[in-house]
JSON list of C-alpha atoms in Angstrom, two decimals:
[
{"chain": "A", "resi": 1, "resn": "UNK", "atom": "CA", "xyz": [-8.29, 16.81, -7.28]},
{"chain": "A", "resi": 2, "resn": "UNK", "atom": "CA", "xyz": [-8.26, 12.98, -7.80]},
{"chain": "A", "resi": 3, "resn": "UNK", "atom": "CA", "xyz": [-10.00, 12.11, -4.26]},
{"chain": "A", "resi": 4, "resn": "UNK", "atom": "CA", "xyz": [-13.55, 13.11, -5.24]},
{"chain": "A", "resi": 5, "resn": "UNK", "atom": "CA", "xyz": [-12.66, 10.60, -8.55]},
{"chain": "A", "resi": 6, "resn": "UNK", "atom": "CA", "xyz": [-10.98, 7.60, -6.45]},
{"chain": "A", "resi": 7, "resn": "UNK", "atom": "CA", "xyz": [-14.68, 7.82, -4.01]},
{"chain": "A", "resi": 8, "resn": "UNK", "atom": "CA", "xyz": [-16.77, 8.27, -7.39]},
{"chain": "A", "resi": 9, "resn": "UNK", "atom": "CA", "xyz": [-14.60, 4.95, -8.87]},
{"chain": "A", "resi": 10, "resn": "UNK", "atom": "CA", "xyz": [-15.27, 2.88, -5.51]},
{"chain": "A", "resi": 11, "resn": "UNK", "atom": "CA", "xyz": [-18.76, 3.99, -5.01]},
{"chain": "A", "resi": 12, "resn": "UNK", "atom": "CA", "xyz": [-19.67, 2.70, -8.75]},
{"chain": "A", "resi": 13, "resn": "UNK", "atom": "CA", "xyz": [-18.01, -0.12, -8.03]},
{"chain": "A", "resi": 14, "resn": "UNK", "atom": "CA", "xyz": [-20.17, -0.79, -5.01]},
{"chain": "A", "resi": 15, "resn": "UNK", "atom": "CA", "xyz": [-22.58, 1.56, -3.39]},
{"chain": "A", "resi": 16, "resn": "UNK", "atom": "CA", "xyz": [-21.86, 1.88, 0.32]},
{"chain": "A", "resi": 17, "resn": "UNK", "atom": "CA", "xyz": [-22.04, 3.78, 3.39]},
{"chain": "A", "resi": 18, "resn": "UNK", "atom": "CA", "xyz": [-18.99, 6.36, 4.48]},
{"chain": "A", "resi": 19, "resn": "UNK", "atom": "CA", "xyz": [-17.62, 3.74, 6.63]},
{"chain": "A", "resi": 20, "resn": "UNK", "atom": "CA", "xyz": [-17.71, 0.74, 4.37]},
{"chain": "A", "resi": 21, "resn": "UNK", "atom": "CA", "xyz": [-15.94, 2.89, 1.72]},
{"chain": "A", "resi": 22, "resn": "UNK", "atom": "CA", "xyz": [-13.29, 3.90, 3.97]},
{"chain": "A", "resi": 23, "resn": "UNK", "atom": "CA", "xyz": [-12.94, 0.33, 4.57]},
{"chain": "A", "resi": 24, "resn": "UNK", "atom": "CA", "xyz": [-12.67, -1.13, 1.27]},
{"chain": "A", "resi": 25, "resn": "UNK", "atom": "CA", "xyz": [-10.64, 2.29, 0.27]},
{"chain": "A", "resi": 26, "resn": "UNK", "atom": "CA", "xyz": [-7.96, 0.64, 3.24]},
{"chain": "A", "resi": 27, "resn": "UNK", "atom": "CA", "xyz": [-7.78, -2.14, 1.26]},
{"chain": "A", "resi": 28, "resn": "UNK", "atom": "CA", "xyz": [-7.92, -1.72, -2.13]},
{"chain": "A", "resi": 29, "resn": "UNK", "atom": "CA", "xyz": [-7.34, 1.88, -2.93]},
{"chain": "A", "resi": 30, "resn": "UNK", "atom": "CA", "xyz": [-4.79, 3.56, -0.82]},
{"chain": "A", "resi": 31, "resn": "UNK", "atom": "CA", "xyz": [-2.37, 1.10, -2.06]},
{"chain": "A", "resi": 32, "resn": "UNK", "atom": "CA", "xyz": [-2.27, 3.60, -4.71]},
{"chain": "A", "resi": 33, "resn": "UNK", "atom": "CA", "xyz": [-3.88, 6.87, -3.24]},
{"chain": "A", "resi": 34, "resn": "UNK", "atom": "CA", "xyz": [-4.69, 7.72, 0.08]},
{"chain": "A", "resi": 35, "resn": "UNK", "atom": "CA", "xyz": [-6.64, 9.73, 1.94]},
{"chain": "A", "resi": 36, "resn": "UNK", "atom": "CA", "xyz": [-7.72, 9.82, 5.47]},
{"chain": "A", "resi": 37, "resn": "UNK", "atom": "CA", "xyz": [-11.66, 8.94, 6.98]},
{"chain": "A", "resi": 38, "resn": "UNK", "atom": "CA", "xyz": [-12.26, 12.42, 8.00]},
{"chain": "A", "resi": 39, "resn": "UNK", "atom": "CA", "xyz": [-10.80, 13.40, 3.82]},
{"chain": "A", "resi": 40, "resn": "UNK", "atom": "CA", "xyz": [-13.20, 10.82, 2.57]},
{"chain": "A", "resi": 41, "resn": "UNK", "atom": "CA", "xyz": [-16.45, 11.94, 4.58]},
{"chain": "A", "resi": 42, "resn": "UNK", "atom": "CA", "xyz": [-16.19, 16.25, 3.56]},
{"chain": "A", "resi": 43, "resn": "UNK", "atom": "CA", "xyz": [-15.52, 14.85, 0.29]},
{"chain": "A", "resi": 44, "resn": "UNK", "atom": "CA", "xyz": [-18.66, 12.75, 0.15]},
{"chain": "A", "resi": 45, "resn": "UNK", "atom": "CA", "xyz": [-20.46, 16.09, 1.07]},
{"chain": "A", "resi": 46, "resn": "UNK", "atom": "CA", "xyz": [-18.93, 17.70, -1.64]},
{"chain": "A", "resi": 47, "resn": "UNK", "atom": "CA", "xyz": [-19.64, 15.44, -4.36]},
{"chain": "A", "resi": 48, "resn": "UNK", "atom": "CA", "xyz": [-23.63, 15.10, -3.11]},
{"chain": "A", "resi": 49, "resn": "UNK", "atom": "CA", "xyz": [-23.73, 18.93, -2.78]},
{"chain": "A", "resi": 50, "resn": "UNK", "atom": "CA", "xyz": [-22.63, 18.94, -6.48]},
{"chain": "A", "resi": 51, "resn": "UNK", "atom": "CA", "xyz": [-25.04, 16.54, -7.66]},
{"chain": "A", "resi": 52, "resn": "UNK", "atom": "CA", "xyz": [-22.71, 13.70, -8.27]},
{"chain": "A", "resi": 53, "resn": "UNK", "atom": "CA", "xyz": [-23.71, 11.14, -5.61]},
{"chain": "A", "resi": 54, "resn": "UNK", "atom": "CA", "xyz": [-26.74, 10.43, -3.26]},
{"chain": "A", "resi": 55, "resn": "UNK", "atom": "CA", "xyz": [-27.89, 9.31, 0.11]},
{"chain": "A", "resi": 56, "resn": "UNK", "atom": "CA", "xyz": [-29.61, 6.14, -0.42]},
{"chain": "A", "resi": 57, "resn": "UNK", "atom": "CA", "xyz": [-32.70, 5.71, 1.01]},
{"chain": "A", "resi": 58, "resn": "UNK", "atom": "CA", "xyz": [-33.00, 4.22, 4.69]},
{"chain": "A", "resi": 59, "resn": "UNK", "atom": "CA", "xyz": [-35.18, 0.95, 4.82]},
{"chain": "A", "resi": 60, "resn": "UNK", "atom": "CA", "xyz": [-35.99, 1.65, 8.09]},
{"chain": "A", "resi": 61, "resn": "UNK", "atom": "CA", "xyz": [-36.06, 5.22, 9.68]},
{"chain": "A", "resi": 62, "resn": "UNK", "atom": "CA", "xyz": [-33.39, 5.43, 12.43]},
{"chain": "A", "resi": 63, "resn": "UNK", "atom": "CA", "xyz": [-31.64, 7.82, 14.63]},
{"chain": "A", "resi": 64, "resn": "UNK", "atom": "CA", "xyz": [-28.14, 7.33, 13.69]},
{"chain": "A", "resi": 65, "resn": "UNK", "atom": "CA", "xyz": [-28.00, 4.74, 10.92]},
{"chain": "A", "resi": 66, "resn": "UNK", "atom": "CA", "xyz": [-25.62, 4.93, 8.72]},
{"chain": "A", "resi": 67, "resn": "UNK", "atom": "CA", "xyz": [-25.80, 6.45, 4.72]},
{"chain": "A", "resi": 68, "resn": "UNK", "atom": "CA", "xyz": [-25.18, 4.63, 2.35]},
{"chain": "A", "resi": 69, "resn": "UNK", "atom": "CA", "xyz": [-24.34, 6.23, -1.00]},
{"chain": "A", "resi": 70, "resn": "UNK", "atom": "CA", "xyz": [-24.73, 5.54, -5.18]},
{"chain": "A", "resi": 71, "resn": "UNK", "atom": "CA", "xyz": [-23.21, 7.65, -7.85]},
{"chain": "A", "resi": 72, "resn": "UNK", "atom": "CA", "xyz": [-26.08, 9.87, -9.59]},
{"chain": "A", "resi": 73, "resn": "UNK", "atom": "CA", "xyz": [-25.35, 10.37, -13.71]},
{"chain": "A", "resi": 74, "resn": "UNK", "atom": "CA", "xyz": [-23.89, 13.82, -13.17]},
{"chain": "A", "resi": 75, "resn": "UNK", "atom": "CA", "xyz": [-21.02, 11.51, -11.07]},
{"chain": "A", "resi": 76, "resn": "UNK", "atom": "CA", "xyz": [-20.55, 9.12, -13.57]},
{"chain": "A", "resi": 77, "resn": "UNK", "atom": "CA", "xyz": [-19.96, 11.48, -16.15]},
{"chain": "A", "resi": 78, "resn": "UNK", "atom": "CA", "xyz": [-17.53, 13.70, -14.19]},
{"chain": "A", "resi": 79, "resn": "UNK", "atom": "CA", "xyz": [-15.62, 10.04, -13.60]},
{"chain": "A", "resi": 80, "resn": "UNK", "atom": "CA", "xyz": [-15.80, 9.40, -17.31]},
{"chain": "A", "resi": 81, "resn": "UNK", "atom": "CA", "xyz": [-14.75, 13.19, -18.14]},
{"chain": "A", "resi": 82, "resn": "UNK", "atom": "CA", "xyz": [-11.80, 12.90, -15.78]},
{"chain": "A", "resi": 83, "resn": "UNK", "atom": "CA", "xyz": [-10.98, 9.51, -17.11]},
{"chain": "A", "resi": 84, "resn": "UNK", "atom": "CA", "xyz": [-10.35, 10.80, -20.65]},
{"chain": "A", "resi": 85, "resn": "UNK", "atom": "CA", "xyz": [-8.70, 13.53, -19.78]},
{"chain": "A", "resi": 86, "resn": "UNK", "atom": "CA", "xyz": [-4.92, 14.09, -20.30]},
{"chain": "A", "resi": 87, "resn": "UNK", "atom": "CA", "xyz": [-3.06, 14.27, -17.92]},
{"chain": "A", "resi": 88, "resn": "UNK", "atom": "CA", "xyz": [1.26, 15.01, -17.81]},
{"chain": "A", "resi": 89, "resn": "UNK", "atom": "CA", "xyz": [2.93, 12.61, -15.30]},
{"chain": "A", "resi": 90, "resn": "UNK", "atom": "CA", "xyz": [4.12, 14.49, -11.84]},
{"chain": "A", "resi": 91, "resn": "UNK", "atom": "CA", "xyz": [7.76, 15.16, -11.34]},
{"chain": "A", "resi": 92, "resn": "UNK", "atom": "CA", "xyz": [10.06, 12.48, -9.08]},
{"chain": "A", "resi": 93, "resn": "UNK", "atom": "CA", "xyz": [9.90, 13.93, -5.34]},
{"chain": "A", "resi": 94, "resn": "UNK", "atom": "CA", "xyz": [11.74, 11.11, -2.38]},
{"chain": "A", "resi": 95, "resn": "UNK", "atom": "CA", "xyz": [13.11, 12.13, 0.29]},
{"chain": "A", "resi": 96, "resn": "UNK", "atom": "CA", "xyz": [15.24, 9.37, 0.33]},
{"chain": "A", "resi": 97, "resn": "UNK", "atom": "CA", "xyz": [16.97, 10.16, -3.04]},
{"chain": "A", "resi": 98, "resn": "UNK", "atom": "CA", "xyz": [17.37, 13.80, -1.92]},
{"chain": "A", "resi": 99, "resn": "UNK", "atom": "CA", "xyz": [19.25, 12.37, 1.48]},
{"chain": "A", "resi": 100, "resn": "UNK", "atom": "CA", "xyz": [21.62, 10.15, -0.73]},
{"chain": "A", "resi": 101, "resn": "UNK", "atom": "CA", "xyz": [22.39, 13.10, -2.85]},
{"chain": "A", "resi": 102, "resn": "UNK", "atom": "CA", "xyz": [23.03, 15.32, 0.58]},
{"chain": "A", "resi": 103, "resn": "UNK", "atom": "CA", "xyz": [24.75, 12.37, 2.20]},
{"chain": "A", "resi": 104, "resn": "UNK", "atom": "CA", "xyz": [27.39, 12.92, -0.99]},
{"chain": "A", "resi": 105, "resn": "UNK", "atom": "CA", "xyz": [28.67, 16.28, 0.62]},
{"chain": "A", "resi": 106, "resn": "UNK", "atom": "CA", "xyz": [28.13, 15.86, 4.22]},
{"chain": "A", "resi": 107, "resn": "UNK", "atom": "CA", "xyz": [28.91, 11.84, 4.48]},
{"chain": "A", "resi": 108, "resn": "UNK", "atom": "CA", "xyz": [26.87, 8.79, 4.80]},
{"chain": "A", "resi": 109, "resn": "UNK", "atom": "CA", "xyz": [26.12, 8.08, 8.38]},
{"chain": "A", "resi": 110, "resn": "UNK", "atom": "CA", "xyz": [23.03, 6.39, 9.58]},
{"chain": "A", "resi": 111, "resn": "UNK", "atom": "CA", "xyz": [22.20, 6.11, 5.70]},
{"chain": "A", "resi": 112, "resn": "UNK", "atom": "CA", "xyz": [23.01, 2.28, 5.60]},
{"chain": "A", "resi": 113, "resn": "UNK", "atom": "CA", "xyz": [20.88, 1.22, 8.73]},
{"chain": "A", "resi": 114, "resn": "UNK", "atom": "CA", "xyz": [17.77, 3.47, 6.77]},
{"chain": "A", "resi": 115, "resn": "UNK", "atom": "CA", "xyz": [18.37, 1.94, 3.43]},
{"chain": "A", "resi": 116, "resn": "UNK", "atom": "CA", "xyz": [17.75, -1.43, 4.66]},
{"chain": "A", "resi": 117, "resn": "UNK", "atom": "CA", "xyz": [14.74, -0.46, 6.71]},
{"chain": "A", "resi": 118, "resn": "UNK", "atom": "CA", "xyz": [13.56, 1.07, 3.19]},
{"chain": "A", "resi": 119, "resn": "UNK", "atom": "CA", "xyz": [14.13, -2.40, 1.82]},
{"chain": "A", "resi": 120, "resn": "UNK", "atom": "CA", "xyz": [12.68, -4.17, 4.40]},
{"chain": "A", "resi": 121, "resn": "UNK", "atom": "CA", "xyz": [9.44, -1.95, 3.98]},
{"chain": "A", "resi": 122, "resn": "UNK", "atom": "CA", "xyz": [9.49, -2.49, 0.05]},
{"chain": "A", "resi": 123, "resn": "UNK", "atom": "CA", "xyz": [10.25, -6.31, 0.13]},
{"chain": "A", "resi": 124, "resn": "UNK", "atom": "CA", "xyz": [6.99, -6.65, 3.13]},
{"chain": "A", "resi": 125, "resn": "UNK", "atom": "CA", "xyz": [4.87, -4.43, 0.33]},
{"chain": "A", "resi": 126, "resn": "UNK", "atom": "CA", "xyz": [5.90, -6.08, -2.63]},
{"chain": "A", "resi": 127, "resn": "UNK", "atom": "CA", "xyz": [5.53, -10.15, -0.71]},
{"chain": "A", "resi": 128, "resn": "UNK", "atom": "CA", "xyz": [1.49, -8.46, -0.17]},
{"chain": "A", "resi": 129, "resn": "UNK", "atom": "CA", "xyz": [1.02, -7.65, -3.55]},
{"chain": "A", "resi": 130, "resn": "UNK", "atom": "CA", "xyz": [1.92, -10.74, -4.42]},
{"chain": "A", "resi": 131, "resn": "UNK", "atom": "CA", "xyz": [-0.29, -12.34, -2.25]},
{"chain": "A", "resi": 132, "resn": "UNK", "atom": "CA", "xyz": [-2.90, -9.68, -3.81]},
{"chain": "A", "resi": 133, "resn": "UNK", "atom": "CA", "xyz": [-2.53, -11.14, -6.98]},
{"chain": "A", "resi": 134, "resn": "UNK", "atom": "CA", "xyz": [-2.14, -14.88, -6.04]},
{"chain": "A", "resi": 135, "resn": "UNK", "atom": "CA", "xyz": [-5.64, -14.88, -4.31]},
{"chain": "A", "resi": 136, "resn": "UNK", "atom": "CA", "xyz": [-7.49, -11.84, -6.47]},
{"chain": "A", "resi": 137, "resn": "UNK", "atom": "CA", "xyz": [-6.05, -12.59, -10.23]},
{"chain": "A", "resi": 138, "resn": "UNK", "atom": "CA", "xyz": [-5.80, -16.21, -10.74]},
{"chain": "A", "resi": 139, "resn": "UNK", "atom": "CA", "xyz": [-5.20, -17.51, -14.37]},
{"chain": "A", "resi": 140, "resn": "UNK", "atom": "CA", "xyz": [-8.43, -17.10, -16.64]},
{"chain": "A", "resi": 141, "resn": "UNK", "atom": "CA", "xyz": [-9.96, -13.89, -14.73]},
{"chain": "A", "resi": 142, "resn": "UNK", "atom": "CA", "xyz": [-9.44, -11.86, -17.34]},
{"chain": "A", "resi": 143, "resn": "UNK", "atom": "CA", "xyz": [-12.83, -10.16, -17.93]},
{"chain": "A", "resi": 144, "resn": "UNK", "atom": "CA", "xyz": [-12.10, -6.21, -18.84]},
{"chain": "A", "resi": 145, "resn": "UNK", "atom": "CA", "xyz": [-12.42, -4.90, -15.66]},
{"chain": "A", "resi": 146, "resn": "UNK", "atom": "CA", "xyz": [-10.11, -7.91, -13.78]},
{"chain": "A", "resi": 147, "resn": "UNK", "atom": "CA", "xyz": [-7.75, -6.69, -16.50]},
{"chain": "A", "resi": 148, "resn": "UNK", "atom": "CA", "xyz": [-7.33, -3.38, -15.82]},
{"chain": "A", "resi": 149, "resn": "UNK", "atom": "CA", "xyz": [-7.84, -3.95, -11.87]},
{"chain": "A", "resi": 150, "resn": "UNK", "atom": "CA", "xyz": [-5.00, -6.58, -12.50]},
{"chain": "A", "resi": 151, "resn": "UNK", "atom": "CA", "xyz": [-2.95, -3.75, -14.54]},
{"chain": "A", "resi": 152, "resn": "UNK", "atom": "CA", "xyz": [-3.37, -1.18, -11.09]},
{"chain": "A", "resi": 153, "resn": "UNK", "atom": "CA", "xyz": [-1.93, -3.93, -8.95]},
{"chain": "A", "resi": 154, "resn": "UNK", "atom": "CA", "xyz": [0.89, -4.94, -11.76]},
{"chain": "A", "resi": 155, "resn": "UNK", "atom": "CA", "xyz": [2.01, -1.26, -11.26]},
{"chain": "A", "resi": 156, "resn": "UNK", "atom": "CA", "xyz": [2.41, -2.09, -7.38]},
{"chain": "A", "resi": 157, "resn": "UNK", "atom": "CA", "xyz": [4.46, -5.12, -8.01]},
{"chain": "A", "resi": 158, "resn": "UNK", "atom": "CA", "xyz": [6.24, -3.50, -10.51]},
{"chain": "A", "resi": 159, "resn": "UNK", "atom": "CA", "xyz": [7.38, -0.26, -8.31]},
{"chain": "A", "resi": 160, "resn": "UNK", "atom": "CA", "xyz": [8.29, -2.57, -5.37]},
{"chain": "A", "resi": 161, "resn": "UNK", "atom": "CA", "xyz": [10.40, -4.72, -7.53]},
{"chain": "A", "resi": 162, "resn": "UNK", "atom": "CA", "xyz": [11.96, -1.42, -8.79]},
{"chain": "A", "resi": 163, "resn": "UNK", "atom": "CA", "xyz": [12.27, -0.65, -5.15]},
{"chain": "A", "resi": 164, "resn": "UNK", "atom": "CA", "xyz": [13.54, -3.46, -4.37]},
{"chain": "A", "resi": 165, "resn": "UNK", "atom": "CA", "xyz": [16.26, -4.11, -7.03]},
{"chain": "A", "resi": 166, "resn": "UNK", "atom": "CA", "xyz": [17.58, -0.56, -6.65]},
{"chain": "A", "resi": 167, "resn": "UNK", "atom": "CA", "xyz": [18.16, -0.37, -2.51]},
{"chain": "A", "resi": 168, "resn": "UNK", "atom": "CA", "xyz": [19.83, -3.37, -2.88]},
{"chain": "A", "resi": 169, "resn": "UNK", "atom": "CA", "xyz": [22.04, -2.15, -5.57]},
{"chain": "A", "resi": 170, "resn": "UNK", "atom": "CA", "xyz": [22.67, 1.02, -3.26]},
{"chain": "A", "resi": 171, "resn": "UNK", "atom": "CA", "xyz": [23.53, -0.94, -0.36]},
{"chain": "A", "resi": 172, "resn": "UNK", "atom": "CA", "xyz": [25.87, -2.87, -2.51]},
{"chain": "A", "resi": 173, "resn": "UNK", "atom": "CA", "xyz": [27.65, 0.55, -3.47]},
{"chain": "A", "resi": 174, "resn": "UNK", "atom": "CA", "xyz": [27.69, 1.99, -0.20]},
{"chain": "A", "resi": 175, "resn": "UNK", "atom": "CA", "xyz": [29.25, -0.83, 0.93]},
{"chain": "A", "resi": 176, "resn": "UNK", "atom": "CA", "xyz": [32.00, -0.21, -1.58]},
{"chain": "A", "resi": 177, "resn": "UNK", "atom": "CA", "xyz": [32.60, 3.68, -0.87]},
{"chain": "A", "resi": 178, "resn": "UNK", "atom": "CA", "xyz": [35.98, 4.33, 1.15]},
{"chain": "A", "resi": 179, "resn": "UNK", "atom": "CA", "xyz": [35.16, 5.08, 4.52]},
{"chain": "A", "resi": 180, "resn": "UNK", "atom": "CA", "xyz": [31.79, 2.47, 5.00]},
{"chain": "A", "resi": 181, "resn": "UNK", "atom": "CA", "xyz": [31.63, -0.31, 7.34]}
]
């Protein structure tokens, strides 16, 4: 149920049309939660058939111009609701750690060429968050929302260090196991 809260966070952020949310929801968001266009545009019928965003008003009538949208009060409130909100942290689920456990009763083939495509992925991802924060959180920005923006993107470079650290660690050990190349 997070989507309709992720649109409600960019669109206060910046009101915009479908497609210039999608857009800066490619870049900025779905580092962290993603959703497709088409999962983004029913959802921004949803939340203006519940009251919780708007169709801005055209400056010019035209057939086919885009909407642009702004988050009414009722939206801002559901945002803030969900916001305070508990919420438990979900359960572990990679498919990755569920092959290494299978690969301990069936054998390890294939696994060592897919761990270091895994690291390869996680080293390209972490080297763009740190380009993220190198160009988007230099020293000084530190207003409350930069911090908290900056926190989001620490959690990304944190992860893909994890991510990082850890496949190399396996490939180290299954490298060791009798039986590896």
């Amino acid at each position: 149920m997070s989507l309709p809260h992720a649109i409600l966070t960019a669109l206060l952020e910046k009101p915009s049309s479908g497609l210039e949310l999608t857009r800066r929801f490619d870049k900025s968001i779905a580092y962290f939660w993603s959703a497709t266009h088409q999962q983004i545009y029913r959802e921004l019928g949803r939340l203006e058939a519940e009251g919780h965003i708007r169709t801005l008003p055209a400056e010019q009538p035209a057939r086919g111009q885009k909407k642009s949208y702004e988050v009414l009060p009722a939206g801002r409130a559901e945002l803030a609701r969900w916001t305070a909100a508990a919420q438990d942290p979900k359960p572990q689920r990679d498919v990755l750690l569920l092959r290494l456990r299978a690969a301990a009763v069936v054998g390890t083939a294939g696994l060592e060429a897919d761990l270091r495509r895994h690291l390869e992925l996680h080293q390209r991802q972490l080297a763009e968050y740190e380009e993220i924060q190198r160009r988007d959180f230099p020293p000084g920005k530190d207003a409350p929302e930069d911090r908290l923006r900056h926190l989001v993107l620490r959690a990304g470079l944190d992860l893909e260090t994890f991510w990082t650290q850890w496949l190399t660690h396996a490939l180290e050990e299954l490298g060791e196991l009798p039986g590896t190349p």
